Every structure is written in C-alpha cells, then in structure tokens.
Coordinates of C-alpha atoms in Angstrom, one line a residue:
M1 CA -28.3 -34.9 11.7
A2 CA -25.2 -32.9 10.3
A3 CA -23.6 -30.4 12.6
P4 CA -24.3 -26.8 11.6
E5 CA -21.5 -25.2 9.5
R6 CA -19.3 -22.9 11.5
R7 CA -18.8 -19.4 10.1
L8 CA -16.5 -16.6 11.0
K9 CA -17.8 -14.4 13.8
R10 CA -18.9 -10.9 12.9
A11 CA -17.4 -8.9 15.7
L12 CA -15.9 -5.8 14.1
G13 CA -17.8 -2.5 14.2
P14 CA -16.9 0.7 12.4
A15 CA -14.7 2.2 15.2
L16 CA -12.7 -1.0 15.8
L17 CA -12.3 -1.5 12.0
A18 CA -11.1 2.1 11.5
V19 CA -8.5 1.6 14.3
L20 CA -7.5 -1.7 12.7
V21 CA -7.0 0.0 9.3
V22 CA -4.8 2.7 10.9
G23 CA -2.7 0.2 12.7
D24 CA -2.4 -2.0 9.6
V25 CA -1.3 0.9 7.3
L26 CA 1.0 2.6 9.8
G27 CA 3.1 -0.5 10.6
A28 CA 6.8 -0.3 10.7
G29 CA 7.5 1.3 7.3
I30 CA 7.3 4.9 8.4
Y31 CA 9.9 4.4 11.2
I32 CA 12.6 3.4 8.8
L33 CA 11.4 4.7 5.4
I34 CA 11.9 8.5 5.8
G35 CA 15.6 8.2 5.2
E36 CA 15.3 6.1 2.1
V37 CA 12.8 8.6 0.6
A38 CA 15.1 11.5 1.5
R39 CA 17.9 9.9 -0.4
E40 CA 15.7 10.3 -3.5
V41 CA 14.1 13.7 -3.0
G42 CA 15.9 15.4 -0.1
G43 CA 13.6 17.7 1.9
L44 CA 10.8 17.1 -0.5
V45 CA 9.9 13.9 1.4
W46 CA 6.5 15.4 2.3
L47 CA 5.8 15.7 -1.5
A48 CA 6.8 12.1 -2.1
F49 CA 4.4 11.0 0.6
A50 CA 1.6 13.3 -0.7
V51 CA 1.9 11.8 -4.2
A52 CA 1.9 8.3 -2.7
F53 CA -1.2 9.1 -0.7
V54 CA -3.1 10.3 -3.9
V55 CA -2.2 7.1 -5.7
A56 CA -3.3 5.1 -2.7
L57 CA -6.5 7.0 -2.2
L58 CA -7.6 6.3 -5.8
T59 CA -7.2 2.6 -5.3
V60 CA -8.8 2.8 -1.8
L61 CA -11.9 4.2 -3.4
S62 CA -12.1 1.2 -5.8
Y63 CA -11.6 -1.2 -2.9
V64 CA -14.4 0.6 -0.9
E65 CA -16.8 0.2 -3.8
L66 CA -15.9 -3.5 -4.4
V67 CA -16.0 -4.6 -0.7
A68 CA -19.3 -2.7 -0.1
A69 CA -20.9 -4.5 -3.1
H70 CA -19.1 -7.9 -2.8
P71 CA -17.8 -8.5 0.7
H72 CA -15.7 -11.7 0.7
A73 CA -12.7 -13.0 2.7
S74 CA -10.5 -13.5 -0.4
G75 CA -10.8 -9.8 -1.3
S76 CA -8.9 -9.0 -4.5
A77 CA -9.0 -12.5 -5.8
H78 CA -12.8 -12.6 -5.4
Y79 CA -13.2 -9.4 -7.4
A80 CA -11.0 -10.8 -10.2
R81 CA -13.1 -14.0 -10.2
L82 CA -16.4 -12.0 -10.5
A83 CA -15.0 -9.6 -13.2
F84 CA -13.1 -12.0 -15.4
G85 CA -14.1 -15.6 -14.4
R86 CA -10.5 -16.9 -15.0
P87 CA -9.6 -19.4 -12.3
L88 CA -5.9 -19.1 -12.9
L89 CA -6.0 -15.3 -12.7
T90 CA -8.0 -15.5 -9.6
F91 CA -5.5 -17.8 -7.9
V92 CA -2.5 -15.7 -9.0
V93 CA -4.1 -12.6 -7.5
G94 CA -4.8 -14.4 -4.2
F95 CA -1.4 -16.0 -4.2
V96 CA 0.4 -12.7 -4.6
V97 CA -1.6 -11.0 -1.8
T98 CA -0.9 -14.0 0.5
A99 CA 2.8 -14.0 -0.3
S100 CA 3.0 -10.3 0.4
A101 CA 1.3 -10.7 3.8
V102 CA 3.4 -13.8 4.8
S103 CA 6.7 -12.1 3.7
T104 CA 5.8 -9.0 5.6
G105 CA 5.1 -11.0 8.7
A106 CA 8.4 -12.8 8.4
A107 CA 10.4 -9.7 7.7
V108 CA 9.1 -7.6 10.6
S109 CA 9.3 -10.7 13.0
R110 CA 13.0 -10.8 12.2
A111 CA 13.2 -7.0 12.8
V112 CA 11.9 -7.5 16.3
G113 CA 15.0 -9.4 17.3
G114 CA 17.4 -8.0 14.7
Q115 CA 16.9 -4.3 15.3
Y116 CA 14.7 -3.1 18.1
L117 CA 15.0 -5.7 20.9
T118 CA 18.8 -5.2 20.9
A119 CA 18.3 -1.9 22.6
F120 CA 17.5 -3.9 25.8
V121 CA 18.9 -7.4 25.4
D122 CA 21.1 -9.2 22.8
L123 CA 19.3 -12.4 21.7
P124 CA 19.7 -14.5 18.5
T125 CA 17.5 -13.1 15.8
T126 CA 16.0 -16.3 14.4
P127 CA 14.6 -17.8 17.7
V128 CA 13.1 -14.4 18.6
A129 CA 11.5 -14.2 15.1
L130 CA 10.0 -17.7 15.4
G131 CA 8.8 -17.0 18.9
T132 CA 7.1 -13.8 17.7
V133 CA 5.4 -15.7 14.9
V134 CA 4.1 -18.4 17.3
L135 CA 2.9 -15.8 19.9
L136 CA 1.1 -13.6 17.4
G137 CA -0.4 -16.7 15.7
L138 CA -1.9 -17.7 19.0
V139 CA -3.4 -14.2 19.4
T140 CA -4.8 -14.5 15.8
W141 CA -6.3 -17.9 16.7
V142 CA -8.0 -16.7 19.9
G143 CA -10.4 -14.4 17.9
I144 CA -10.7 -11.5 15.6
S145 CA -12.1 -9.2 18.2
E146 CA -9.3 -10.0 20.6
S147 CA -6.7 -9.5 17.8
A148 CA -8.4 -6.2 16.9
R149 CA -8.2 -5.0 20.6
V150 CA -4.5 -5.9 20.8
N151 CA -4.1 -4.0 17.5
A152 CA -5.9 -1.0 19.0
V153 CA -3.6 -0.9 22.0
M154 CA -0.5 -1.2 19.8
T155 CA -1.9 1.4 17.4
V156 CA -2.2 3.9 20.2
V157 CA 1.4 3.3 21.1
E158 CA 2.8 3.6 17.6
V159 CA 0.7 6.7 16.9
S160 CA 2.1 8.3 20.0
G161 CA 5.6 7.9 18.5
L162 CA 4.6 9.8 15.4
V163 CA 2.8 12.4 17.4
L164 CA 6.0 13.0 19.3
V165 CA 7.9 13.7 16.1
I166 CA 5.2 16.0 14.8
G167 CA 5.1 17.8 18.2
A168 CA 8.9 18.2 18.0
G169 CA 8.6 19.8 14.6
V170 CA 5.8 22.2 15.7
A171 CA 7.6 23.2 18.8
A172 CA 10.8 23.8 16.9
L173 CA 8.9 25.9 14.3
L174 CA 7.2 28.0 17.0
G175 CA 10.5 28.4 18.8
G176 CA 12.4 29.5 15.7
D177 CA 14.7 26.4 15.8
A178 CA 13.2 24.6 12.7
Q179 CA 14.4 25.4 9.2
P180 CA 11.4 25.4 6.8
A181 CA 13.7 26.1 3.9
R182 CA 14.8 22.5 4.1
L183 CA 11.4 21.4 2.8
V184 CA 12.5 22.3 -0.7
E185 CA 16.2 21.3 -0.5
P186 CA 17.4 18.6 -2.8
G187 CA 18.9 15.3 -1.6
P188 CA 22.4 13.9 -2.1
S189 CA 22.0 13.8 -5.8
G190 CA 21.7 17.6 -5.9
S191 CA 18.6 17.9 -8.0
V192 CA 15.0 16.7 -7.9
G193 CA 12.9 16.3 -11.0
L194 CA 9.7 14.4 -11.9
A195 CA 11.6 11.1 -12.0
G196 CA 13.1 11.7 -8.5
V197 CA 9.7 12.6 -7.0
L198 CA 8.1 9.5 -8.6
G199 CA 11.0 7.3 -7.3
G200 CA 10.5 8.7 -3.9
A201 CA 6.7 8.2 -4.1
A202 CA 7.3 4.6 -5.1
L203 CA 9.3 4.1 -2.0
A204 CA 6.8 6.1 0.2
F205 CA 3.9 4.0 -1.3
F206 CA 5.2 1.0 0.6
A207 CA 4.3 2.8 3.9
F208 CA 0.7 3.0 2.7
L209 CA 0.4 -0.7 2.0
G210 CA -2.0 -2.4 4.3
F211 CA -5.3 -0.8 3.4
E212 CA -5.9 -3.7 1.0
D213 CA -5.6 -6.1 4.0
A214 CA -8.8 -4.9 5.6
V215 CA -11.1 -6.2 2.9
H216 CA -10.1 -9.8 3.9
L217 CA -12.0 -9.2 7.2
S218 CA -15.3 -8.5 5.5
D219 CA -16.8 -11.8 6.7
E220 CA -16.1 -10.7 10.3
V221 CA -17.4 -7.1 10.0
V222 CA -20.9 -6.1 11.2
E223 CA -22.9 -4.7 8.3
P224 CA -19.9 -4.6 5.9
R225 CA -21.7 -2.6 3.2
R226 CA -22.2 0.3 5.6
T227 CA -19.2 -0.1 7.8
F228 CA -16.3 -0.4 5.3
P229 CA -16.7 2.9 3.3
R230 CA -16.5 5.0 6.4
A231 CA -13.9 3.0 8.3
L232 CA -11.5 2.5 5.3
L233 CA -11.6 6.1 4.1
A234 CA -11.3 7.5 7.6
G235 CA -8.4 5.2 8.5
V236 CA -6.3 5.9 5.4
T237 CA -6.9 9.7 5.8
V238 CA -5.7 9.7 9.4
V239 CA -2.6 7.8 8.3
A240 CA -1.9 10.3 5.5
L241 CA -2.1 13.2 7.9
L242 CA 0.3 11.6 10.3
Y243 CA 2.7 10.7 7.5
L244 CA 2.7 14.3 6.1
G245 CA 3.2 15.8 9.5
V246 CA 6.1 13.4 10.3
A247 CA 7.7 13.9 6.9
A248 CA 7.6 17.7 7.2
S249 CA 8.8 17.7 10.8
A250 CA 11.7 15.4 10.1
A251 CA 12.7 17.5 7.1
M252 CA 12.7 20.7 9.0
L253 CA 14.6 19.3 12.0
V254 CA 17.3 17.3 10.1
A255 CA 19.4 18.3 7.1
P256 CA 18.4 16.3 4.0
D257 CA 21.9 14.7 3.6
V258 CA 21.9 13.6 7.2
L259 CA 18.3 12.3 7.0
A260 CA 19.2 10.4 3.9
T261 CA 22.1 8.5 5.6
S262 CA 20.5 8.0 9.0
Q263 CA 19.9 4.5 10.4
A264 CA 17.2 5.9 12.7
P265 CA 15.8 9.0 11.0
L266 CA 12.9 9.6 13.4
L267 CA 15.1 9.2 16.4
D268 CA 17.5 11.7 14.9
A269 CA 14.6 14.1 14.3
L270 CA 13.5 13.9 17.9
A271 CA 17.1 14.4 19.1
A272 CA 17.3 17.6 17.0
G273 CA 14.0 18.9 18.4
P274 CA 13.3 20.7 21.7
I275 CA 11.3 17.8 23.2
P276 CA 13.6 15.5 25.3
V277 CA 12.7 11.8 24.5
S278 CA 14.6 8.8 25.8
P279 CA 16.0 6.7 22.9
R280 CA 14.9 3.5 24.8
L281 CA 11.4 4.8 25.0
F282 CA 11.3 5.4 21.3
A283 CA 12.8 1.9 20.8
V284 CA 9.8 0.5 22.7
I285 CA 7.4 2.4 20.5
A286 CA 9.2 1.1 17.4
L287 CA 9.2 -2.4 18.8
V288 CA 5.4 -2.2 19.3
A289 CA 5.0 -0.8 15.8
V290 CA 6.8 -3.7 14.0
T291 CA 5.0 -6.3 16.3
N292 CA 1.7 -4.8 15.3
T293 CA 2.6 -5.1 11.6
A294 CA 3.5 -8.8 12.1
L295 CA 0.2 -9.4 13.9
L296 CA -1.9 -7.9 11.1
A297 CA 0.1 -9.6 8.4
L298 CA -0.7 -13.0 10.0
V299 CA -4.4 -12.1 10.3
T300 CA -4.4 -11.0 6.6
A301 CA -2.5 -14.1 5.3
S302 CA -4.8 -16.5 7.2
R303 CA -8.0 -14.9 5.9
Q304 CA -6.6 -14.9 2.4
I305 CA -5.8 -18.6 2.6
Y306 CA -9.2 -19.3 4.1
G307 CA -11.0 -17.3 1.3
L308 CA -9.0 -19.1 -1.4
A309 CA -9.8 -22.5 0.1
A310 CA -13.5 -21.7 0.5
D311 CA -13.5 -20.9 -3.2
G312 CA -11.8 -24.2 -4.1
D313 CA -8.5 -22.7 -5.2
L314 CA -6.7 -24.3 -2.3
P315 CA -7.5 -27.6 -0.5
R316 CA -10.8 -27.4 1.2
V317 CA -9.3 -28.4 4.6
L318 CA -7.8 -24.9 4.8
A319 CA -11.3 -23.5 4.8
G320 CA -12.1 -25.1 8.2
V321 CA -13.3 -22.9 11.1
G322 CA -12.3 -23.9 14.6
R323 CA -14.4 -23.8 17.8
R324 CA -13.3 -20.2 18.4
R325 CA -14.8 -19.4 15.0
T326 CA -11.5 -18.4 13.6
P327 CA -9.9 -20.1 10.5
T328 CA -7.6 -22.4 12.5
P329 CA -6.1 -24.5 9.6
A330 CA -5.4 -21.3 7.6
I331 CA -3.8 -19.7 10.6
V332 CA -1.5 -22.7 11.1
A333 CA -0.6 -22.6 7.4
A334 CA 0.3 -18.9 7.6
M335 CA 2.4 -19.4 10.7
V336 CA 4.3 -22.2 9.1
L337 CA 5.0 -20.2 6.0
A338 CA 6.0 -17.1 7.9
G339 CA 8.2 -19.1 10.3
A340 CA 10.0 -20.8 7.4
L341 CA 10.8 -17.4 5.7
A342 CA 11.8 -15.9 9.1
A343 CA 14.1 -18.8 9.8
T344 CA 15.9 -18.6 6.4
G345 CA 16.3 -14.8 6.6
E346 CA 15.9 -14.5 2.8
V347 CA 13.0 -12.1 3.2
R348 CA 14.1 -8.8 1.7
D349 CA 14.0 -9.9 -1.9
L350 CA 10.6 -11.5 -1.5
A351 CA 9.2 -8.4 0.2
E352 CA 10.5 -6.1 -2.6
T353 CA 9.0 -8.5 -5.2
T354 CA 5.6 -8.6 -3.6
V355 CA 5.4 -4.8 -3.4
A356 CA 5.8 -4.7 -7.2
L357 CA 3.2 -7.5 -7.5
L358 CA 0.8 -5.7 -5.2
L359 CA 0.9 -2.7 -7.5
A360 CA 0.0 -5.0 -10.3
V361 CA -2.9 -6.3 -8.2
F362 CA -4.0 -2.6 -7.7
V363 CA -4.0 -2.1 -11.4
L364 CA -6.3 -5.1 -11.8
V365 CA -8.6 -4.0 -8.9
N366 CA -9.1 -0.6 -10.5
V367 CA -10.0 -2.3 -13.8
C368 CA -12.5 -4.6 -12.0
V369 CA -14.7 -1.7 -10.9
P370 CA -16.0 -0.6 -14.4
V371 CA -16.1 -4.2 -15.5
L372 CA -18.4 -5.2 -12.6
R373 CA -20.5 -2.0 -13.0
R374 CA -21.4 -3.2 -16.5
S375 CA -22.1 -6.8 -15.4
A376 CA -25.7 -7.9 -15.3
D377 CA -25.0 -10.4 -12.5
H378 CA -22.6 -8.5 -10.3
A379 CA -23.4 -4.8 -10.7
P380 CA -23.3 -2.9 -7.3
P381 CA -26.6 -2.6 -5.4
P382 CA -28.3 0.8 -6.0
D383 CA -27.7 1.9 -2.3
S384 CA -24.1 0.7 -2.3
F385 CA -21.0 3.1 -2.2
R386 CA -19.9 4.2 -5.7
A387 CA -16.6 5.7 -6.4
P388 CA -16.5 8.7 -8.8
S389 CA -16.4 7.3 -12.4
W390 CA -13.0 8.9 -13.1
T391 CA -11.1 7.5 -10.1
P392 CA -10.8 3.8 -11.1
P393 CA -9.2 4.6 -14.5
L394 CA -6.9 7.2 -13.0
G395 CA -6.1 4.7 -10.2
A396 CA -5.1 2.1 -12.8
V397 CA -2.9 4.6 -14.6
T398 CA -1.1 5.9 -11.5
A399 CA -0.5 2.4 -10.1
T400 CA 0.9 1.4 -13.5
V401 CA 3.3 4.3 -13.5
L402 CA 4.6 3.5 -10.0
L403 CA 4.8 -0.2 -11.0
A404 CA 7.0 0.8 -14.0
V405 CA 9.2 2.9 -11.7
A406 CA 9.6 -0.1 -9.3
V407 CA 10.4 -2.5 -12.1
V408 CA 13.1 -0.2 -13.6
A409 CA 14.6 0.3 -10.1
G410 CA 14.5 -3.5 -9.4
G411 CA 16.0 -4.5 -12.7
V412 CA 16.5 -8.0 -14.0
G413 CA 16.7 -9.5 -10.5
L414 CA 13.2 -8.3 -9.7
L415 CA 11.8 -9.7 -13.0
V416 CA 13.4 -13.1 -12.3
R417 CA 12.0 -13.2 -8.8
I418 CA 8.5 -12.3 -10.1
A419 CA 8.7 -15.1 -12.7
A420 CA 9.9 -17.6 -10.1
L421 CA 7.1 -16.6 -7.7
L422 CA 4.4 -16.9 -10.4
G423 CA 5.8 -20.2 -11.4
V424 CA 5.5 -21.6 -7.9
G425 CA 2.0 -20.2 -7.7
G426 CA 0.9 -21.7 -10.9
L427 CA 2.3 -25.1 -9.8
A428 CA 0.4 -24.9 -6.5
F429 CA -2.8 -24.1 -8.4
V430 CA -2.5 -27.1 -10.7
V431 CA -1.8 -29.4 -7.8
A432 CA -4.8 -28.1 -5.9
R433 CA -7.1 -28.4 -8.9
R434 CA -6.0 -32.0 -9.5
L435 CA -6.6 -32.9 -5.9
E436 CA -10.1 -31.3 -6.1
R437 CA -10.8 -33.3 -9.3
R438 CA -9.6 -36.5 -7.8
E439 CA -11.8 -36.0 -4.7
G440 CA -14.8 -35.4 -7.0
D441 CA -14.0 -38.5 -9.1
D442 CA -13.7 -40.6 -5.9
G443 CA -17.1 -39.4 -4.7
L444 CA -18.7 -40.3 -8.0
S445 CA -17.1 -43.8 -7.9
R446 CA -18.4 -44.4 -4.4
R447 CA -21.9 -43.3 -5.3
G448 CA -21.8 -45.5 -8.4
G449 CA -20.8 -48.6 -6.5
R450 CA -23.7 -48.5 -4.0

C-alpha cells in the first residue's frame, strides 16, 4: 500500500498571518530608504510614501481577490496559468518572484555582517552572511508555525524602532522643537514636481514590497478564503501608517539636505529628537529587522520553488515535503541559491532588476483579475472577496507608470540585466520541460515492455 502523500501543514490563523505580513513588508527597507527618497523629494518624503501606498493598495486588493478565490503556493504564477494558460509565461512569472526573494535574502544577509553587526564586533561579511542563510534556513525547515512565531517576535522589535522615531517626532512637535515647515521643503535639487514625486514613490515602493510574498503561504493558512482578505489588508494598512508616521517625523526633525545625505537617517532623526536612545540599541533593532527580512525571503523563495515544482515547471523532486511537513528540497534549493549570491556579493544589481520585474508582475496580476472574472472555469465563488471593479485596471496603470519610471532611472544596464535574467529563466524552463518529457517517455517504455 502506497504511503499517504504528505501535504504542507495548515498552521497559520488570521492573527499570526497578519503579523507575518507586517513583518514581511516592514523589513529592512524603511531603515535605510528614507534618505534616498529625501534626495528625490526633500521634506515631501511623506507624500512619496503615501503615493507608493496607494499604488501598493490597488495591487493588494487584486491579490486578495485572487488568493481568496484560488489559493495556491505558487501565487502569481498560478494566477497567470489560470488566466492565460501559457506555460512559459507562468514559469517566467514564478521565476521572477523566486529571483526577487532569493536576491533579497542574499542582500540582507550580507547587510547583517556588512553594516549592523559591525557596531559590536568586526567579522568578515561573507562568512556571517552564509551563517545567517544556514541558520534561517534551519528555522524555515523546522516549520511554518515556528517560523511565523520567530517572525512575530522580530516584528515586535522592529516595530518598536519605528515607534521610537514616531514618538520622537510627536514629542518634538508638542515641545515646539520640531519644524513642520520642513514637510514641504524641496530636496537638494531645489524643486519638486510630478516627476520628482513619482521618482520618490518608485523608491518608496520598494519598502512596501513583501505583501505579495504572503500569498505563497496559502497552502499553510487555516481557511485561506476567509483569513487572507482580513490579514493582508490589515497588515499593509498598519505598515502604511507606520511609514507615514516615520517619514513625517524624520522630515520634521532633520533638514531635508541632511536627511538626503545621511548614512543612518532614522538614527539621525532620533538623535535630533528629545528622546534619548542608545545608538547600539537602535543598531540591535535594525539588525533584527534585516534578519527578519532574510527569514521571510527564504520562506517565500522555498514556497515559490515548491509551487512551481508541484505544477511541473521545475523538477518534481523539488515538490517533496519532509517529515516536518515543510518543503525540504525547496528550502535547500533556496538556501543554496541565496548562499551563492551572498558569497559573490554581486547582489545589488540583481535586487534592483527584480524590483522592476516585480512591478511587471503586478501589472500582470491586476490584468488577471478581470480575465478570471469572465472565465467560465475559474470565476471567483459568489461568497469570495471581490475587489471594486475599478481597482484592478487602475492598479495595472499605476504599476506601469512606476515601472516606466524605474526603467528610465535604471537605463540600459537595467534592460540588459532583465534580458539576461529572462534568458536564464527561459533556459531553465526548457531544461525542466525536457526532463519531464523524458521521464514520461521512460515510463511509457517500461509499461510497454511488460
């Protein structure tokens, strides 16, 4: 008698999933991104983050409808498969999302040793990065509920750092030490127009990335059709409120030109405020934030690999589930890829490229919603969450605008990297399909010879 098929364990309820979403979206970006955005828009950093939130929310609504109607571990790739039925397109979407998660995990693993740990001890960056990947890979392997609980603890710590900045801004405002007029001051360029705001929003949008990762956990969520809409919308809204509070506080506490050139903008904001905070304490908080980002990136990458393999777009061996009911082969594959990128150190270009590609994925996801609504086979159930009819088209348009801004800013180098990445993905797809076909032919030959 054949052994029963192992499936992923459904262990995430609405509260734990919402916390996981908050931790995934917060990540490390907000701790280092404020200065870069201020370089584009000066004190209007809060406006850039507000625009980025609106763009993100439109796509979040599309994801909520899709995951509630079609929960699947491969997320965006699965929606593309249902909507268009093009195997190559499905694989490219899944490959792009996987590459983004892996490169994020590698980049922030290097940041653990290259930036934040140096506040306490000076160690070589690469060994620390590899050790971080291995340690977090083990946490991912132990179980999704254990990973989510570790994430919950880390999320509380990183949220506390942002709350400190907001508290400093509020205290300074009440004490008369803040300068609200800075909220509309231009940056180093001297003027801020629509192009500047969009450029700042494109940068700020990076800090909102992560909400798309949660859909890859749908096979491990209790009652995903009911749980996901509340958890995903609540998580992203909490993050947006924190970002807007942090952006406004930092802008009121630090002059735009200083904020734009700062290596540690939030630490400078705290130093300028009335609340005394130890730089080492804030370094610990930042260290936890980037480690949390790496953990969730590995979770996402492994689930994406598992989902693609389960659909036959990658070798079936990667769809295996271990005795702990976690996708062990996919976790190992994600660790190897992230470790290889972390060891080479050539992560920044790949991370920038995958941000642009993720915006392209978001355009496609928004298009999938009306296509699937009209489908006789894949229309959402009557009791499933439905986004307002105008949000998917607007989400596609706004994501396209930010994508155009990102491509113009990246120039020819970005286009070359995108072409190279898609070429590698296409080659991997062809190899996987040929292996699948060969296994099928071998099975037919064996049955024919009996």
